[in-house]
Amino acid sequence: MLGKEIRYPGEALDEFEVQMRQKARPGRPSTAHDVSGYLERGFVAGDGDVETLTKLLGHAPRRYEDFAKEATLEWQKK
């Protein structure tokens, strides 16, 4: 869609965590643990999460694939 090759790098979580810790701002925690936990356990919405997110966003959440398609179309207009 964007004319660029995208390759999946695999899940080298130890290397990823090292990189994230190096990029973390001083005094702020790294998000590496959160991301690696997501990759290991997945992420499932709990009761009420979709309703809360809908209120925060102002619209129902959509699939990432749909967001990516919409964003690509917007980028191509510019």
PDB file of C-alpha atoms in Angstrom:
ATOM      1  CA  MET A   1       0.000   0.000   0.000  1.00  0.00           C
ATOM      2  CA  LEU A   2       2.763   2.452   0.891  1.00  0.00           C
ATOM      3  CA  GLY A   3       5.309   1.037  -1.516  1.00  0.00           C
ATOM      4  CA  LYS A   4       7.667  -0.004   1.288  1.00  0.00           C
ATOM      5  CA  GLU A   5       8.704  -3.472   2.327  1.00  0.00           C
ATOM      6  CA  ILE A   6       7.788  -4.368   5.890  1.00  0.00           C
ATOM      7  CA  ARG A   7       9.450  -7.396   7.425  1.00  0.00           C
ATOM      8  CA  TYR A   8       8.509  -9.046  10.699  1.00  0.00           C
ATOM      9  CA  PRO A   9      11.642  -9.132  12.869  1.00  0.00           C
ATOM     10  CA  GLY A  10      10.477 -11.956  15.106  1.00  0.00           C
ATOM     11  CA  GLU A  11      10.102 -11.802  18.844  1.00  0.00           C
ATOM     12  CA  ALA A  12      13.603 -11.281  20.218  1.00  0.00           C
ATOM     13  CA  LEU A  13      12.163  -9.956  23.472  1.00  0.00           C
ATOM     14  CA  ASP A  14      15.445  -9.797  25.376  1.00  0.00           C
ATOM     15  CA  GLU A  15      17.051  -7.614  22.694  1.00  0.00           C
ATOM     16  CA  PHE A  16      13.884  -5.525  22.458  1.00  0.00           C
ATOM     17  CA  GLU A  17      13.843  -4.910  26.213  1.00  0.00           C
ATOM     18  CA  VAL A  18      17.494  -3.793  26.166  1.00  0.00           C
ATOM     19  CA  GLN A  19      16.754  -1.350  23.340  1.00  0.00           C
ATOM     20  CA  MET A  20      13.667   0.026  25.081  1.00  0.00           C
ATOM     21  CA  ARG A  21      15.540   0.540  28.349  1.00  0.00           C
ATOM     22  CA  GLN A  22      18.293   2.411  26.483  1.00  0.00           C
ATOM     23  CA  LYS A  23      15.706   4.725  24.905  1.00  0.00           C
ATOM     24  CA  ALA A  24      13.742   5.367  28.110  1.00  0.00           C
ATOM     25  CA  ARG A  25      13.941   8.917  29.443  1.00  0.00           C
ATOM     26  CA  PRO A  26      15.768   9.349  32.742  1.00  0.00           C
ATOM     27  CA  GLY A  27      13.392   8.986  35.663  1.00  0.00           C
ATOM     28  CA  ARG A  28      10.693   7.382  33.539  1.00  0.00           C
ATOM     29  CA  PRO A  29      10.042   3.651  33.383  1.00  0.00           C
ATOM     30  CA  SER A  30      10.605   1.693  30.206  1.00  0.00           C
ATOM     31  CA  THR A  31       7.555   0.276  28.448  1.00  0.00           C
ATOM     32  CA  ALA A  32       9.504  -2.835  27.450  1.00  0.00           C
ATOM     33  CA  HIS A  33       7.912  -4.961  30.158  1.00  0.00           C
ATOM     34  CA  ASP A  34       4.402  -3.938  29.069  1.00  0.00           C
ATOM     35  CA  VAL A  35       5.060  -4.752  25.428  1.00  0.00           C
ATOM     36  CA  SER A  36       6.763  -8.070  26.122  1.00  0.00           C
ATOM     37  CA  GLY A  37       3.847  -9.036  28.403  1.00  0.00           C
ATOM     38  CA  TYR A  38       1.420  -8.219  25.610  1.00  0.00           C
ATOM     39  CA  LEU A  39       3.355 -10.403  23.173  1.00  0.00           C
ATOM     40  CA  GLU A  40       3.483 -13.277  25.650  1.00  0.00           C
ATOM     41  CA  ARG A  41      -0.077 -13.135  27.035  1.00  0.00           C
ATOM     42  CA  GLY A  42      -2.090 -11.198  24.489  1.00  0.00           C
ATOM     43  CA  PHE A  43      -4.569  -8.478  25.306  1.00  0.00           C
ATOM     44  CA  VAL A  44      -8.270  -9.079  25.853  1.00  0.00           C
ATOM     45  CA  ALA A  45     -10.767  -6.396  26.795  1.00  0.00           C
ATOM     46  CA  GLY A  46     -12.521  -6.920  30.111  1.00  0.00           C
ATOM     47  CA  ASP A  47     -16.141  -6.246  30.997  1.00  0.00           C
ATOM     48  CA  GLY A  48     -16.954  -2.600  30.337  1.00  0.00           C
ATOM     49  CA  ASP A  49     -13.674  -1.832  28.543  1.00  0.00           C
ATOM     50  CA  VAL A  50     -15.242  -1.417  25.094  1.00  0.00           C
ATOM     51  CA  GLU A  51     -17.911   0.917  26.461  1.00  0.00           C
ATOM     52  CA  THR A  52     -15.302   2.994  28.296  1.00  0.00           C
ATOM     53  CA  LEU A  53     -13.074   3.176  25.223  1.00  0.00           C
ATOM     54  CA  THR A  54     -16.032   4.174  23.038  1.00  0.00           C
ATOM     55  CA  LYS A  55     -16.772   7.078  25.381  1.00  0.00           C
ATOM     56  CA  LEU A  56     -13.122   8.173  25.413  1.00  0.00           C
ATOM     57  CA  LEU A  57     -12.706   7.962  21.631  1.00  0.00           C
ATOM     58  CA  GLY A  58     -16.080   9.397  20.734  1.00  0.00           C
ATOM     59  CA  HIS A  59     -16.688   6.418  18.441  1.00  0.00           C
ATOM     60  CA  ALA A  60     -16.585   2.637  18.640  1.00  0.00           C
ATOM     61  CA  PRO A  61     -13.103   1.136  18.465  1.00  0.00           C
ATOM     62  CA  ARG A  62     -12.130  -0.360  15.127  1.00  0.00           C
ATOM     63  CA  ARG A  63      -9.728  -3.030  14.004  1.00  0.00           C
ATOM     64  CA  TYR A  64      -6.119  -1.964  13.539  1.00  0.00           C
ATOM     65  CA  GLU A  65      -6.262  -3.178   9.944  1.00  0.00           C
ATOM     66  CA  ASP A  66      -9.128  -0.767   9.248  1.00  0.00           C
ATOM     67  CA  PHE A  67      -7.248   2.108  10.890  1.00  0.00           C
ATOM     68  CA  ALA A  68      -4.139   1.313   8.816  1.00  0.00           C
ATOM     69  CA  LYS A  69      -6.142   1.301   5.575  1.00  0.00           C
ATOM     70  CA  GLU A  70      -7.780   4.641   6.440  1.00  0.00           C
ATOM     71  CA  ALA A  71      -4.446   6.185   7.424  1.00  0.00           C
ATOM     72  CA  THR A  72      -2.815   4.962   4.217  1.00  0.00           C
ATOM     73  CA  LEU A  73      -5.529   6.592   2.127  1.00  0.00           C
ATOM     74  CA  GLU A  74      -5.081   9.869   4.039  1.00  0.00           C
ATOM     75  CA  TRP A  75      -1.282   9.783   3.611  1.00  0.00           C
ATOM     76  CA  GLN A  76      -1.640   9.160  -0.115  1.00  0.00           C
ATOM     77  CA  LYS A  77      -3.780  12.302  -0.456  1.00  0.00           C
ATOM     78  CA  LYS A  78      -0.926  14.483   0.820  1.00  0.00           C
TER      79      LYS A  78
END
